[in-house]
Every structure is written in C-alpha cells, then in structure tokens.
CSV table of C-alpha atoms in Angstrom, one decimal:
chain,number,residue,atom,x,y,z
L,1,UNK,CA,10.2,-3.3,15.5
L,2,UNK,CA,9.0,-6.9,15.6
L,3,UNK,CA,6.0,-8.5,13.9
L,4,UNK,CA,4.0,-11.6,14.6
L,5,UNK,CA,3.3,-13.7,11.5
L,6,UNK,CA,-0.2,-14.7,10.5
L,7,UNK,CA,-0.4,-18.4,9.5
L,8,UNK,CA,-2.7,-17.8,6.5
L,9,UNK,CA,-3.9,-14.8,4.6
L,10,UNK,CA,-7.4,-14.6,3.2
L,11,UNK,CA,-7.0,-11.9,0.5
L,12,UNK,CA,-9.7,-13.4,-1.7
L,13,UNK,CA,-11.9,-10.3,-1.7
L,14,UNK,CA,-9.1,-7.8,-2.8
L,15,UNK,CA,-5.5,-7.9,-3.7
L,16,UNK,CA,-3.9,-7.4,-0.3
L,17,UNK,CA,-0.4,-8.5,-0.6
L,18,UNK,CA,0.6,-7.7,3.0
L,19,UNK,CA,-1.1,-6.0,5.9
L,20,UNK,CA,0.1,-5.1,9.4
L,21,UNK,CA,-1.3,-3.3,12.5
L,22,UNK,CA,1.3,-1.7,14.7
L,23,UNK,CA,0.8,-0.9,18.4
L,24,UNK,CA,2.1,2.2,20.2
L,25,UNK,CA,5.0,0.0,21.4
L,26,UNK,CA,6.0,-0.6,17.7
L,27,UNK,CA,5.0,-4.3,17.7
L,28,UNK,CA,3.4,-5.3,14.4
L,29,UNK,CA,1.1,-8.2,13.7
L,30,UNK,CA,0.2,-9.4,10.2
L,31,UNK,CA,-3.4,-9.2,9.3
L,32,UNK,CA,-5.6,-10.5,6.5
L,33,UNK,CA,-8.1,-8.7,4.3
L,34,UNK,CA,-11.1,-9.3,6.6
L,35,UNK,CA,-9.2,-8.1,9.7
L,36,UNK,CA,-8.2,-4.9,7.7
L,37,UNK,CA,-11.9,-4.2,6.9
L,38,UNK,CA,-12.9,-4.8,10.5
L,39,UNK,CA,-10.0,-2.5,11.7
L,40,UNK,CA,-11.3,0.5,9.7
L,41,UNK,CA,-14.9,-0.1,10.8
L,42,UNK,CA,-13.8,-0.2,14.6
L,43,UNK,CA,-11.1,2.4,14.9
L,44,UNK,CA,-11.4,6.1,15.3
L,45,UNK,CA,-8.8,8.9,15.2
L,46,UNK,CA,-8.0,8.8,18.9
L,47,UNK,CA,-6.8,5.2,18.8
L,48,UNK,CA,-3.1,4.6,18.9
L,49,UNK,CA,-2.7,1.8,16.4
L,50,UNK,CA,-1.3,2.3,13.0
L,51,UNK,CA,-2.1,0.2,9.9
L,52,UNK,CA,0.0,-0.5,6.8
L,53,UNK,CA,-1.7,-2.2,3.8
L,54,UNK,CA,0.4,-3.1,0.7
L,55,UNK,CA,-1.4,-4.0,-2.6
L,56,UNK,CA,-0.1,-5.7,-5.7
L,57,UNK,CA,-2.9,-5.0,-8.2
L,58,UNK,CA,-3.5,-1.5,-9.2
L,59,UNK,CA,-6.7,-1.9,-11.3
L,60,UNK,CA,-8.6,-3.9,-8.6
L,61,UNK,CA,-7.6,-1.3,-6.0
L,62,UNK,CA,-9.2,1.4,-8.1
L,63,UNK,CA,-12.4,-0.5,-8.5
L,64,UNK,CA,-13.5,0.3,-5.0
L,65,UNK,CA,-11.6,-1.5,-2.2
L,66,UNK,CA,-10.0,-0.1,-0.1
L,67,UNK,CA,-11.3,3.3,-1.3
L,68,UNK,CA,-14.7,2.6,0.1
L,69,UNK,CA,-13.4,1.7,3.6
L,70,UNK,CA,-10.5,4.1,4.0
L,71,UNK,CA,-10.7,7.9,3.8
L,72,UNK,CA,-7.9,8.7,1.4
L,73,UNK,CA,-7.5,12.0,-0.4
L,74,UNK,CA,-9.0,12.1,-3.9
L,75,UNK,CA,-5.5,13.1,-5.1
L,76,UNK,CA,-4.2,9.6,-4.2
L,77,UNK,CA,-6.8,7.9,-6.5
L,78,UNK,CA,-6.0,10.5,-9.2
L,79,UNK,CA,-2.3,9.8,-8.8
L,80,UNK,CA,-3.0,6.0,-9.2
L,81,UNK,CA,-5.1,6.7,-12.4
L,82,UNK,CA,-2.8,9.2,-14.1
L,83,UNK,CA,-0.3,8.0,-16.8
L,84,UNK,CA,2.6,10.1,-15.4
L,85,UNK,CA,5.0,8.0,-13.3
L,86,UNK,CA,7.3,10.8,-12.4
L,87,UNK,CA,8.9,10.3,-9.0
L,88,UNK,CA,7.6,12.8,-6.5
L,89,UNK,CA,6.3,13.5,-3.0
L,90,UNK,CA,3.3,15.8,-2.5
L,91,UNK,CA,1.5,17.0,0.6
L,92,UNK,CA,-2.3,16.9,0.4
L,93,UNK,CA,-4.3,17.8,3.4
L,94,UNK,CA,-3.0,15.6,6.2
L,95,UNK,CA,-1.4,13.1,3.9
L,96,UNK,CA,1.8,12.6,1.9
L,97,UNK,CA,1.5,11.0,-1.5
L,98,UNK,CA,4.7,9.5,-3.0
L,99,UNK,CA,5.4,8.0,-6.4
L,100,UNK,CA,8.7,6.0,-6.5
L,101,UNK,CA,10.2,4.4,-9.5
L,102,UNK,CA,12.7,1.6,-9.9
L,103,UNK,CA,14.3,0.4,-13.2
L,104,UNK,CA,14.9,-3.2,-13.9
L,105,UNK,CA,18.2,-3.1,-15.7
L,106,UNK,CA,20.0,-5.4,-18.0
L,107,UNK,CA,23.6,-4.4,-18.6
L,108,UNK,CA,23.8,-6.6,-21.7
L,109,UNK,CA,20.6,-5.1,-23.0
L,110,UNK,CA,19.1,-8.5,-23.9
L,111,UNK,CA,15.7,-7.4,-22.7
L,112,UNK,CA,13.7,-4.2,-22.7
L,113,UNK,CA,14.0,-2.0,-19.6
L,114,UNK,CA,11.0,-2.2,-17.2
L,115,UNK,CA,10.0,0.5,-14.8
L,116,UNK,CA,8.4,-0.6,-11.7
L,117,UNK,CA,6.3,2.0,-9.8
L,118,UNK,CA,5.4,2.2,-6.1
L,119,UNK,CA,2.6,4.5,-5.0
L,120,UNK,CA,2.3,5.4,-1.3
L,121,UNK,CA,-0.1,7.4,0.7
L,122,UNK,CA,0.8,8.2,4.3
L,123,UNK,CA,-1.7,9.5,6.8
L,124,UNK,CA,-1.8,9.9,10.5
L,125,UNK,CA,-2.8,6.3,11.3
L,126,UNK,CA,-2.7,4.6,7.9
L,127,UNK,CA,0.1,3.8,5.3
L,128,UNK,CA,-1.2,2.4,2.0
L,129,UNK,CA,1.1,1.2,-0.7
L,130,UNK,CA,0.5,-0.3,-4.2
L,131,UNK,CA,2.9,-1.5,-6.8
L,132,UNK,CA,2.7,-2.2,-10.5
L,133,UNK,CA,5.7,-4.7,-10.6
L,134,UNK,CA,8.0,-5.9,-7.9
L,135,UNK,CA,10.7,-3.3,-7.2
L,136,UNK,CA,14.4,-4.3,-6.9
L,137,UNK,CA,15.3,-1.4,-4.6
L,138,UNK,CA,12.5,-1.8,-2.2
L,139,UNK,CA,12.1,-5.3,-0.8
C-alpha cells in the first residue's frame, strides 16, 4: 500500500490529525478536512474508494463533526462518551467498534501511569479513529 503526501493540511474546522482516501488498487492519498467533507457529500455506497479519518481531540469530535457528515452507529458516539475504557470489540449493524488501550509505563515509577485509549469504528467504506493521548503500541 502506498500513499501520496499532501503538502499542507487545513484542519482548522475540526481536529483531523490524518485523513486518507484509498482506491480499489490500494493506493492512498492524504486528504485535508475540506476534502473529507466533500468526499462524504459526493460518494455513495456503490463507489469503490475507502476513507480513513484519524482524530486527536475527543471532545471536539463529539460536538458535531464528523457525526453530522458521516453515518455512524449511535453506539460509536455512546462508546466515546462513556467513562468505561475497557478494551473490547463489538459488532453493531454493519460496523465494528473497538476500544484499545495502551499503558505508558515507567519502570522506575517516577511518574504516574497514563492510559491512552484509541476508539475505532470500521464500516464498509469508512474507518474512523480517535485517540485521547498518543499510544506507544500504535504508531
């Protein structure tokens, strides 16, 4: 799988960290926030492209974007809002919802342990991920 880099990203409207559109040949191209919105407005279920959007700001994500542009199961928004961060994968309608955790460890115990969580929703043509903190095990 190869990707073409986008020179600049214009994620000023919402906290898009990375976005990619993949063709049927597996070639990905990086997209910005405006292109992602346009992609959802133009594409229908019979198109062959696949989009992956990764966000870094959970509260802003829940305030409306991309939930107003992307048809996601209500269970994904509920999963993002709930306090439980237990690692799991659930099947909801035609989607998989995963919650993955990573522990930032300090063997000398100089600092408090931090748990970083990654939430993922995978549908037929869209993968959406959001994180609370950077994960060490998923780069």
